[in-house]
Amino acid sequence: MMTPRALAYHVLLHIEQKNVHPDKLLRALLKNHPYLSPADRALITELVYGTLRWQGRLDWHVQKLSRVSFEKIKPEVRVLLRLGLYQLFFLNRIPDHAAVNETVRIARATQPRYIVSFVNGILREAARRGPDEWEWPDPEREPGKFIAVTTSHPLWFVEKLAKKFPYDEIVEICEANNRVAPLVFRFHPEKVSLETLSDWFRERSCSVEEGRYLRNALRVKGLREDLSQMEPFVKGWIQVQDEASQLVGYMVYPLAGERVLDLCCGHGVKTTQLAFLMEGKGEIVAVDSAAWKLESLEENARRLGVSIITPLVSDVRSLSADEIGLFDRVLLDAPCTGWGTVRRNPDIKWKTHPRDPWRISRLQWDLLSHASLFVQPGGTLTYATCSIFDEENLEVAVKFEKSFGWSRKIWGGNKGIRPGDLLPEVDEIVRDGYIQTFPHRHDVDGFFVITWERPKGKR
Ligand SMILES: C[S@@+](CC[C@H](N)C(=O)[O-])C[C@H]1O[C@@H](n2cnc3c(N)ncnc32)[C@H](O)[C@@H]1O
């Protein structure tokens, strides 16, 4: 039977070698090892996410300790060193000798002897050194590198931010990216009250906070059990959805009885939210190119008791209005770099190429201009990303406005009135007719959302 540390090692190695999503991998692993205790499950999750979060800084330590150049250290060994160093530097409850010995034990089981002694040597030296014995980049001479290394971010990201934000705010952005985000739920007040739900989580030793911007959001910390087996989830009272993501639904703000097109619907987190806003009346066509995601959308819809969704597997660009008709509301929740969700997906830091925001903006533009074909005259089109980069957000939006001339509408254009489910604080994140959130300013994921109305009688 593998130890939690050995299991974490295998997950991290898989992520290092292949482009796989940590959450998906962890879920599969925990499902395949039902004997693991809740404490072991929590430790594996912490080791995987913590090591990914601090990877850049841990690699800096390796570079300072290794006589072999970092590029020449093979992936298996890099992962072992990161795992050991993460426990040494970030997990106070694990004694140094345990962090070193347990990592060396994995090395012994998987690597030749000379590697075992290399790993052993580096970890022992790291454990021996005091905090003042490390040499960091000089903050005066190389401020970007200093932030990148100490906050564990790629240098290109810090340099990109420097074109737009002052030094102190760059530090805040990077520090916020390293904080563990709360688990946020959308709950359905017709099924469960805020009080009942809060008590339910408190009874399981979780800390609970109300939404910052939404009445129907609950922020939970400290949940150690598998959510998918729990009563509020199984009974369809809740859906995991960050508050910023929920705001997308309110920017679409469909009414009961309308025809809605959800493009790039994925697992249907927003699709089912739209169905609730429509009080279960009307029609939603939900499109994604990944068939397996639509299967999970259907499962989700069943769990939540939603029956107005028609899933459609297709590339958005090959759909035609002759085939699916026109809609009152069209949402394009575009594929993006995901840099607004780094708190939850720290692997994004290391798998994004500096040119990716620009590359993906070309796809976003193609999808957005195609999405416009499905909007009824007088209907609305909403464009959303979970990125914080202008290339993917305002630049795509402004290009659309220059080409199409449609005007911006807040909250789906329903007379511009703030929907009742939104708290007044939400006004602070509405700017120039669109919404942009940042983890360091709003403590929600970073999202960009904009809605336009198609003029009546004109394309
Ligand atoms: C940001 S995610 C969507 C998240 C989803 N709306 C939700 O709320 O859970 C983007 C989605 O776009 C899909 N996608 C990417 N390119 C596509 C294309 N050309 N046509 C259709 N779907 C696409 C991906 O499979 C992915 O599910």
Coordinates of C-alpha atoms and ligand atoms in Angstrom, one line a residue:
M1 CA 0.0 0.0 0.0
M2 CA 1.4 3.4 -1.0
T3 CA 1.9 6.1 1.6
P4 CA 0.1 9.5 1.1
R5 CA 3.5 11.1 0.2
A6 CA 4.2 8.4 -2.4
L7 CA 0.8 9.0 -3.9
A8 CA 1.3 12.7 -4.0
Y9 CA 4.6 12.1 -5.7
H10 CA 3.0 10.1 -8.4
V11 CA 0.3 12.8 -9.0
L12 CA 2.9 15.5 -9.2
L13 CA 5.1 13.6 -11.6
H14 CA 2.1 12.9 -13.8
I15 CA 1.3 16.7 -13.9
E16 CA 5.0 17.5 -14.6
Q17 CA 5.1 15.1 -17.5
K18 CA 1.7 15.5 -19.1
N19 CA -0.8 18.3 -19.4
V20 CA -3.3 16.9 -16.9
H21 CA -5.6 18.8 -14.5
P22 CA -4.6 18.2 -10.9
D23 CA -8.2 18.2 -9.7
K24 CA -9.2 15.5 -12.2
L25 CA -6.1 13.4 -11.3
L26 CA -6.6 13.8 -7.5
R27 CA -10.3 12.9 -7.7
A28 CA -9.5 9.7 -9.7
L29 CA -6.7 8.8 -7.3
L30 CA -8.8 9.3 -4.1
K31 CA -11.6 7.3 -5.7
N32 CA -9.2 4.4 -6.5
H33 CA -7.9 4.4 -2.9
P34 CA -11.0 4.2 -0.8
Y35 CA -9.0 2.9 2.2
L36 CA -7.3 6.3 2.8
S37 CA -8.4 8.2 5.9
P38 CA -9.8 11.7 5.7
A39 CA -6.5 13.0 7.2
D40 CA -4.5 11.1 4.5
R41 CA -6.7 12.5 1.8
A42 CA -6.3 16.0 3.1
L43 CA -2.5 15.5 3.3
I44 CA -2.2 14.3 -0.3
T45 CA -4.3 17.3 -1.5
E46 CA -2.2 19.7 0.5
L47 CA 1.1 18.2 -0.8
V48 CA -0.1 18.3 -4.4
Y49 CA -1.5 21.9 -4.4
G50 CA 1.1 23.3 -2.0
T51 CA 4.0 22.0 -4.0
L52 CA 2.5 23.3 -7.3
R53 CA 1.7 26.7 -5.7
W54 CA 5.3 27.1 -4.5
Q55 CA 7.1 25.3 -7.3
G56 CA 9.0 28.3 -8.6
R57 CA 10.4 29.2 -5.2
L58 CA 11.2 25.5 -4.4
D59 CA 13.1 25.3 -7.7
W60 CA 15.1 28.4 -6.7
H61 CA 16.2 26.5 -3.5
V62 CA 17.2 23.5 -5.6
Q63 CA 19.3 25.8 -7.9
K64 CA 21.0 27.2 -4.9
L65 CA 21.9 23.8 -3.5
S66 CA 22.6 21.6 -6.5
R67 CA 25.9 21.3 -8.2
V68 CA 24.1 19.8 -11.2
S69 CA 22.5 22.5 -13.3
F70 CA 18.7 22.6 -12.8
E71 CA 18.0 21.8 -16.5
K72 CA 19.9 18.5 -16.2
I73 CA 17.9 17.3 -13.2
K74 CA 15.3 14.8 -14.5
P75 CA 11.6 15.4 -13.8
E76 CA 11.3 12.5 -11.3
V77 CA 14.1 14.0 -9.2
R78 CA 12.8 17.6 -9.5
V79 CA 9.4 16.4 -8.2
L80 CA 11.0 14.5 -5.3
L81 CA 13.0 17.6 -4.3
R82 CA 10.0 19.9 -4.6
L83 CA 7.9 17.6 -2.5
G84 CA 10.6 17.3 0.2
L85 CA 11.3 21.0 0.3
Y86 CA 7.7 22.0 0.4
Q87 CA 7.2 19.9 3.6
L88 CA 10.4 21.4 5.0
F89 CA 9.6 25.0 4.3
F90 CA 5.8 25.2 4.4
L91 CA 4.4 22.4 6.5
N92 CA 5.2 23.3 10.1
R93 CA 3.4 20.3 11.5
I94 CA 5.7 17.9 9.7
P95 CA 9.1 17.6 11.6
D96 CA 12.2 18.1 9.3
H97 CA 13.5 14.6 9.8
A98 CA 10.1 13.1 8.6
A99 CA 10.1 15.4 5.6
V100 CA 13.6 14.3 4.6
N101 CA 13.3 10.6 5.5
E102 CA 9.9 10.1 3.8
T103 CA 11.1 11.7 0.6
V104 CA 14.3 9.7 0.6
R105 CA 12.3 6.6 1.1
I106 CA 10.3 7.3 -2.1
A107 CA 13.6 8.0 -3.9
R108 CA 14.9 4.7 -2.7
A109 CA 11.9 2.9 -4.1
T110 CA 12.0 4.6 -7.5
Q111 CA 15.6 5.8 -8.2
P112 CA 19.2 4.5 -8.5
R113 CA 21.5 4.9 -5.5
Y114 CA 23.4 7.9 -6.7
I115 CA 20.1 9.8 -7.1
V116 CA 19.0 8.7 -3.6
S117 CA 22.2 10.3 -2.1
F118 CA 21.8 13.4 -4.3
V119 CA 18.2 13.9 -2.9
N120 CA 19.3 13.1 0.6
G121 CA 22.2 15.6 0.4
I122 CA 20.0 18.4 -0.9
L123 CA 17.2 17.9 1.6
R124 CA 19.6 17.6 4.6
E125 CA 21.4 20.8 3.6
A126 CA 18.1 22.6 3.1
A127 CA 16.9 21.4 6.6
R128 CA 20.2 22.5 8.2
R129 CA 20.3 26.1 6.8
G130 CA 18.7 28.9 8.7
P131 CA 16.5 31.5 7.0
D132 CA 19.3 34.0 6.7
E133 CA 21.6 31.6 4.9
W134 CA 19.7 31.9 1.6
E135 CA 20.6 34.3 -1.2
W136 CA 17.6 35.9 -2.9
P137 CA 17.6 38.1 -6.0
D138 CA 18.4 41.7 -5.1
P139 CA 15.1 43.6 -4.8
E140 CA 16.8 46.9 -5.8
R141 CA 18.7 45.6 -8.9
E142 CA 16.2 43.0 -10.0
P143 CA 12.8 43.8 -8.5
G144 CA 10.9 41.7 -11.0
K145 CA 13.0 38.6 -10.4
F146 CA 12.7 39.2 -6.6
I147 CA 8.9 39.2 -6.8
A148 CA 8.9 36.2 -9.2
V149 CA 11.1 34.1 -7.0
T150 CA 9.8 35.0 -3.6
T151 CA 6.1 34.7 -4.6
S152 CA 6.7 31.8 -6.8
H153 CA 5.5 33.1 -10.2
P154 CA 7.1 33.0 -13.6
L155 CA 9.2 36.1 -14.5
W156 CA 7.2 36.8 -17.7
F157 CA 4.0 37.2 -15.6
V158 CA 5.6 39.7 -13.3
E159 CA 7.1 41.6 -16.2
K160 CA 3.7 41.6 -17.9
L161 CA 2.0 43.0 -14.8
A162 CA 4.7 45.7 -14.5
K163 CA 3.3 47.3 -17.7
K164 CA 0.0 47.9 -16.0
F165 CA 0.3 47.8 -12.2
P166 CA 2.6 49.6 -9.7
Y167 CA 5.2 47.5 -7.8
D168 CA 3.1 47.1 -4.6
E169 CA 0.0 46.0 -6.4
I170 CA 2.1 43.4 -8.4
V171 CA 3.2 42.0 -5.0
E172 CA -0.5 42.0 -3.8
I173 CA -1.6 40.2 -7.0
C174 CA 1.1 37.5 -6.6
E175 CA 0.4 37.1 -2.9
A176 CA -3.3 36.7 -3.5
N177 CA -2.7 34.1 -6.1
N178 CA -0.9 32.0 -3.4
R179 CA -3.8 32.1 -0.9
V180 CA -6.0 29.1 -0.6
A181 CA -9.4 30.2 -1.9
P182 CA -12.5 29.2 0.0
L183 CA -14.9 26.7 -1.4
V184 CA -17.8 28.7 -2.7
F185 CA -21.3 27.4 -3.3
R186 CA -24.3 28.7 -5.1
F187 CA -27.2 27.6 -3.1
H188 CA -30.9 27.5 -4.0
P189 CA -33.0 29.2 -1.4
E190 CA -36.2 27.5 -2.5
K191 CA -34.5 24.2 -1.6
V192 CA -32.5 25.2 1.5
S193 CA -32.1 28.3 3.7
L194 CA -28.8 30.1 4.4
E195 CA -29.2 29.2 8.1
T196 CA -29.7 25.4 7.5
L197 CA -26.9 25.2 5.1
S198 CA -24.5 27.2 7.3
D199 CA -25.3 25.1 10.3
W200 CA -24.8 21.9 8.3
F201 CA -21.2 22.9 7.4
R202 CA -20.5 24.3 10.9
E203 CA -21.5 21.0 12.4
R204 CA -18.7 19.5 10.3
S205 CA -16.2 21.9 11.8
C206 CA -16.1 24.2 8.8
S207 CA -15.9 28.0 9.0
V208 CA -18.7 29.6 7.0
E209 CA -19.1 33.1 5.6
E210 CA -21.9 34.7 3.6
G211 CA -21.3 35.8 0.1
R212 CA -19.5 39.2 -0.5
Y213 CA -21.5 40.1 -3.5
L214 CA -24.4 37.6 -3.7
R215 CA -27.1 36.6 -1.3
N216 CA -27.2 33.0 -2.6
A217 CA -23.5 32.3 -2.2
L218 CA -21.8 30.6 0.8
R219 CA -18.0 30.6 1.4
V220 CA -16.8 27.5 3.3
K221 CA -13.3 26.7 4.6
G222 CA -12.0 23.5 6.2
L223 CA -14.2 20.9 4.5
R224 CA -12.3 17.6 4.8
E225 CA -14.9 15.2 3.4
D226 CA -15.8 14.3 -0.2
L227 CA -18.4 16.8 -1.2
S228 CA -19.9 14.6 -3.9
Q229 CA -21.1 12.2 -1.2
M230 CA -22.7 14.8 1.1
E231 CA -26.4 15.6 1.6
P232 CA -26.4 19.2 0.3
F233 CA -24.7 18.1 -2.9
V234 CA -26.6 14.9 -3.5
K235 CA -29.9 16.6 -2.9
G236 CA -29.1 19.3 -5.4
W237 CA -29.2 22.2 -2.8
I238 CA -25.8 23.5 -3.9
Q239 CA -23.4 23.8 -6.8
V240 CA -19.7 24.7 -6.4
Q241 CA -19.3 28.0 -8.2
D242 CA -17.2 31.0 -7.3
E243 CA -19.0 34.3 -6.8
A244 CA -17.3 35.9 -9.8
S245 CA -18.5 33.0 -11.9
Q246 CA -22.0 33.4 -10.6
L247 CA -21.9 37.1 -11.7
V248 CA -21.7 35.8 -15.3
G249 CA -25.2 34.4 -14.9
Y250 CA -26.5 37.7 -13.6
M251 CA -24.9 39.5 -16.6
V252 CA -26.8 37.2 -18.9
Y253 CA -29.9 37.5 -16.6
P254 CA -32.3 35.5 -18.7
L255 CA -36.1 35.7 -17.9
A256 CA -38.5 32.8 -17.6
G257 CA -39.7 31.6 -21.0
E258 CA -36.7 32.9 -23.0
R259 CA -34.5 30.9 -25.5
V260 CA -30.9 30.9 -24.3
L261 CA -27.8 29.6 -26.0
D262 CA -24.9 28.7 -23.7
L263 CA -21.7 28.4 -25.9
C264 CA -18.7 26.6 -24.3
C265 CA -21.0 25.3 -21.5
G266 CA -18.5 22.7 -20.2
H267 CA -19.9 20.8 -17.2
G268 CA -22.9 23.2 -17.1
V269 CA -22.1 25.1 -13.9
K270 CA -23.4 28.3 -15.5
T271 CA -26.0 26.5 -17.6
T272 CA -27.8 25.2 -14.6
Q273 CA -27.5 28.6 -12.9
L274 CA -29.2 30.2 -16.0
A275 CA -32.0 27.6 -15.7
F276 CA -32.7 28.7 -12.1
L277 CA -32.7 32.3 -13.1
M278 CA -35.3 31.3 -15.7
E279 CA -37.4 29.6 -13.0
G280 CA -37.1 26.4 -15.0
K281 CA -39.2 27.8 -17.9
G282 CA -38.0 28.3 -21.4
E283 CA -35.2 26.6 -23.3
I284 CA -31.4 26.4 -23.1
V285 CA -29.3 24.9 -25.8
A286 CA -25.9 24.1 -24.3
V287 CA -22.9 23.6 -26.7
D288 CA -19.4 22.3 -26.0
S289 CA -16.9 20.5 -28.2
A290 CA -16.1 18.0 -25.4
A291 CA -18.7 15.2 -25.3
W292 CA -17.6 14.0 -21.9
K293 CA -18.3 17.4 -20.4
L294 CA -21.8 17.3 -21.7
E295 CA -22.4 13.9 -20.0
S296 CA -21.4 15.5 -16.7
L297 CA -23.6 18.5 -17.5
E298 CA -26.6 16.1 -17.9
E299 CA -25.7 14.4 -14.6
N300 CA -25.5 17.8 -12.9
A301 CA -28.8 18.9 -14.4
R302 CA -30.5 15.7 -13.1
R303 CA -29.1 16.3 -9.6
L304 CA -30.3 19.9 -9.5
G305 CA -33.7 19.0 -11.0
V306 CA -33.3 21.1 -14.1
S307 CA -35.0 19.9 -17.3
I308 CA -34.9 22.7 -19.9
I309 CA -31.4 22.0 -21.2
T310 CA -30.7 20.5 -24.6
P311 CA -27.0 19.5 -24.8
L312 CA -25.3 19.7 -28.2
V313 CA -21.8 18.5 -29.0
S314 CA -20.2 20.8 -31.5
D315 CA -17.5 23.2 -32.3
V316 CA -19.1 26.6 -31.9
R317 CA -17.6 27.7 -35.2
S318 CA -19.4 25.0 -37.2
L319 CA -22.9 25.9 -35.9
S320 CA -25.4 27.8 -38.1
A321 CA -28.4 29.8 -37.3
D322 CA -30.4 27.8 -39.9
E323 CA -29.7 24.7 -37.7
I324 CA -30.4 26.1 -34.2
G325 CA -32.2 29.3 -34.8
L326 CA -31.9 32.7 -33.0
F327 CA -31.9 33.3 -29.2
D328 CA -32.9 36.0 -26.7
R329 CA -29.7 35.5 -24.8
V330 CA -26.4 34.1 -25.9
L331 CA -23.5 33.4 -23.5
L332 CA -20.0 32.7 -24.7
D333 CA -18.0 31.5 -21.7
A334 CA -14.8 31.4 -23.7
P335 CA -11.8 29.1 -23.3
C336 CA -9.0 31.2 -21.8
T337 CA -5.7 31.0 -20.0
G338 CA -7.6 30.8 -16.7
W339 CA -5.2 33.2 -14.9
G340 CA -8.0 34.5 -12.8
T341 CA -8.3 31.1 -11.1
V342 CA -4.6 30.5 -10.1
R343 CA -5.6 30.3 -6.4
R344 CA -7.5 27.2 -7.3
N345 CA -5.4 26.0 -10.2
P346 CA -1.7 26.8 -9.3
D347 CA -0.4 24.5 -12.1
I348 CA -1.6 27.3 -14.6
K349 CA 1.5 29.3 -13.5
W350 CA 3.9 26.8 -15.0
K351 CA 2.0 25.6 -18.0
T352 CA 1.2 28.9 -19.6
H353 CA 3.5 30.2 -22.4
P354 CA 4.0 34.0 -22.4
R355 CA 2.4 34.2 -25.8
D356 CA -0.7 32.1 -24.8
P357 CA -2.9 35.1 -23.9
W358 CA -2.4 36.6 -27.3
R359 CA -2.8 33.2 -29.1
I360 CA -6.0 32.4 -27.3
S361 CA -7.4 35.8 -27.9
R362 CA -7.5 35.0 -31.6
L363 CA -9.7 31.9 -30.9
Q364 CA -11.8 34.1 -28.5
W365 CA -12.4 36.6 -31.3
D366 CA -13.4 33.9 -33.8
L367 CA -15.8 32.4 -31.3
L368 CA -17.3 35.7 -30.3
S369 CA -17.9 36.9 -33.8
H370 CA -19.5 33.6 -34.6
A371 CA -21.6 33.7 -31.4
S372 CA -23.1 37.0 -32.6
L373 CA -24.8 35.2 -35.4
F374 CA -27.3 33.6 -33.0
V375 CA -28.6 36.7 -31.3
Q376 CA -32.2 37.9 -32.0
P377 CA -32.6 41.6 -32.8
G378 CA -33.1 43.2 -29.4
G379 CA -31.4 40.1 -27.7
T380 CA -28.1 40.1 -25.8
L381 CA -24.7 38.5 -26.2
T382 CA -22.5 38.0 -23.1
Y383 CA -18.8 37.4 -23.3
A384 CA -16.9 36.0 -20.3
T385 CA -13.5 34.8 -19.4
C386 CA -11.7 33.8 -16.1
S387 CA -8.6 35.6 -17.2
I388 CA -7.1 38.8 -15.9
F389 CA -5.2 39.7 -19.1
D390 CA -6.4 42.6 -21.3
E391 CA -5.6 40.7 -24.5
E392 CA -8.3 38.2 -23.6
N393 CA -10.8 40.6 -22.1
L394 CA -11.2 44.3 -23.0
E395 CA -9.2 44.1 -26.2
V396 CA -11.4 41.4 -27.6
A397 CA -14.5 43.3 -26.4
V398 CA -13.4 46.6 -27.9
K399 CA -12.6 44.9 -31.2
F400 CA -16.1 43.5 -31.2
E401 CA -17.7 46.8 -30.5
K402 CA -15.7 48.5 -33.3
S403 CA -16.8 45.8 -35.8
F404 CA -20.4 45.4 -34.7
G405 CA -21.4 48.7 -33.0
W406 CA -23.6 46.9 -30.3
S407 CA -24.0 48.7 -27.0
R408 CA -23.1 47.5 -23.5
K409 CA -25.8 46.5 -21.1
I410 CA -25.4 45.7 -17.4
W411 CA -27.4 42.8 -15.8
G412 CA -28.7 41.6 -19.2
G413 CA -30.2 45.0 -19.9
N414 CA -33.2 44.4 -17.7
K415 CA -33.7 48.2 -17.3
G416 CA -30.2 48.3 -15.8
I417 CA -31.7 47.3 -12.4
R418 CA -29.4 45.3 -10.1
P419 CA -31.0 41.9 -9.6
G420 CA -32.3 41.3 -6.1
D421 CA -29.9 38.4 -5.5
L422 CA -27.0 40.8 -5.7
L423 CA -25.7 42.7 -2.7
P424 CA -25.1 46.5 -3.1
E425 CA -21.3 45.8 -2.8
V426 CA -21.4 44.5 -6.3
D427 CA -21.6 48.1 -7.6
E428 CA -17.9 48.5 -6.7
I429 CA -16.9 45.9 -9.4
V430 CA -19.0 47.3 -12.2
R431 CA -16.9 49.7 -14.4
D432 CA -17.7 51.3 -17.7
G433 CA -20.5 48.9 -18.5
Y434 CA -18.6 45.7 -17.7
I435 CA -17.5 43.6 -14.8
Q436 CA -13.9 42.8 -13.9
T437 CA -12.9 41.1 -10.7
F438 CA -9.4 40.4 -9.2
P439 CA -8.6 38.0 -6.4
H440 CA -6.3 40.6 -4.7
R441 CA -9.0 43.3 -4.7
H442 CA -12.2 41.3 -4.3
D443 CA -11.2 38.0 -2.9
V444 CA -13.1 36.2 -5.6
D445 CA -11.8 34.6 -8.8
G446 CA -10.6 37.0 -11.6
F447 CA -13.3 37.2 -14.2
F448 CA -14.2 39.6 -17.1
V449 CA -17.9 39.8 -18.2
I450 CA -19.5 42.1 -20.7
T451 CA -23.0 42.0 -22.3
W452 CA -24.1 43.8 -25.5
E453 CA -27.6 44.2 -27.0
R454 CA -28.1 43.5 -30.6
P455 CA -29.8 46.6 -32.1
K456 CA -33.4 45.9 -33.3
G457 CA -33.7 45.7 -37.0
K458 CA -29.9 45.6 -37.7
R459 CA -27.1 43.0 -37.8
Ligands
LIG1 C1 -14.2 28.3 -19.7 S1 -14.6 26.7 -20.1 C2 -16.3 26.7 -19.9 C3 -16.8 26.5 -18.4 C4 -18.3 26.4 -18.4 N1 -19.0 27.4 -19.1 C5 -18.8 26.3 -16.9 O1 -19.4 27.3 -16.4 O2 -18.5 25.3 -16.3 C6 -14.4 26.6 -21.8 C7 -15.1 25.5 -22.6 O3 -15.0 25.7 -24.0 C8 -14.9 24.5 -24.6 N2 -14.4 24.7 -26.0 C9 -13.2 25.2 -26.3 N3 -13.1 25.4 -27.6 C10 -14.4 25.2 -28.1 C11 -15.0 25.3 -29.4 N4 -14.3 25.7 -30.5 N5 -16.3 25.0 -29.6 C12 -17.0 24.5 -28.5 N6 -16.5 24.4 -27.3 C13 -15.2 24.8 -27.1 C14 -14.1 23.6 -23.7 O4 -14.3 22.2 -23.9 C15 -14.5 24.1 -22.3 O5 -15.4 23.3 -21.8

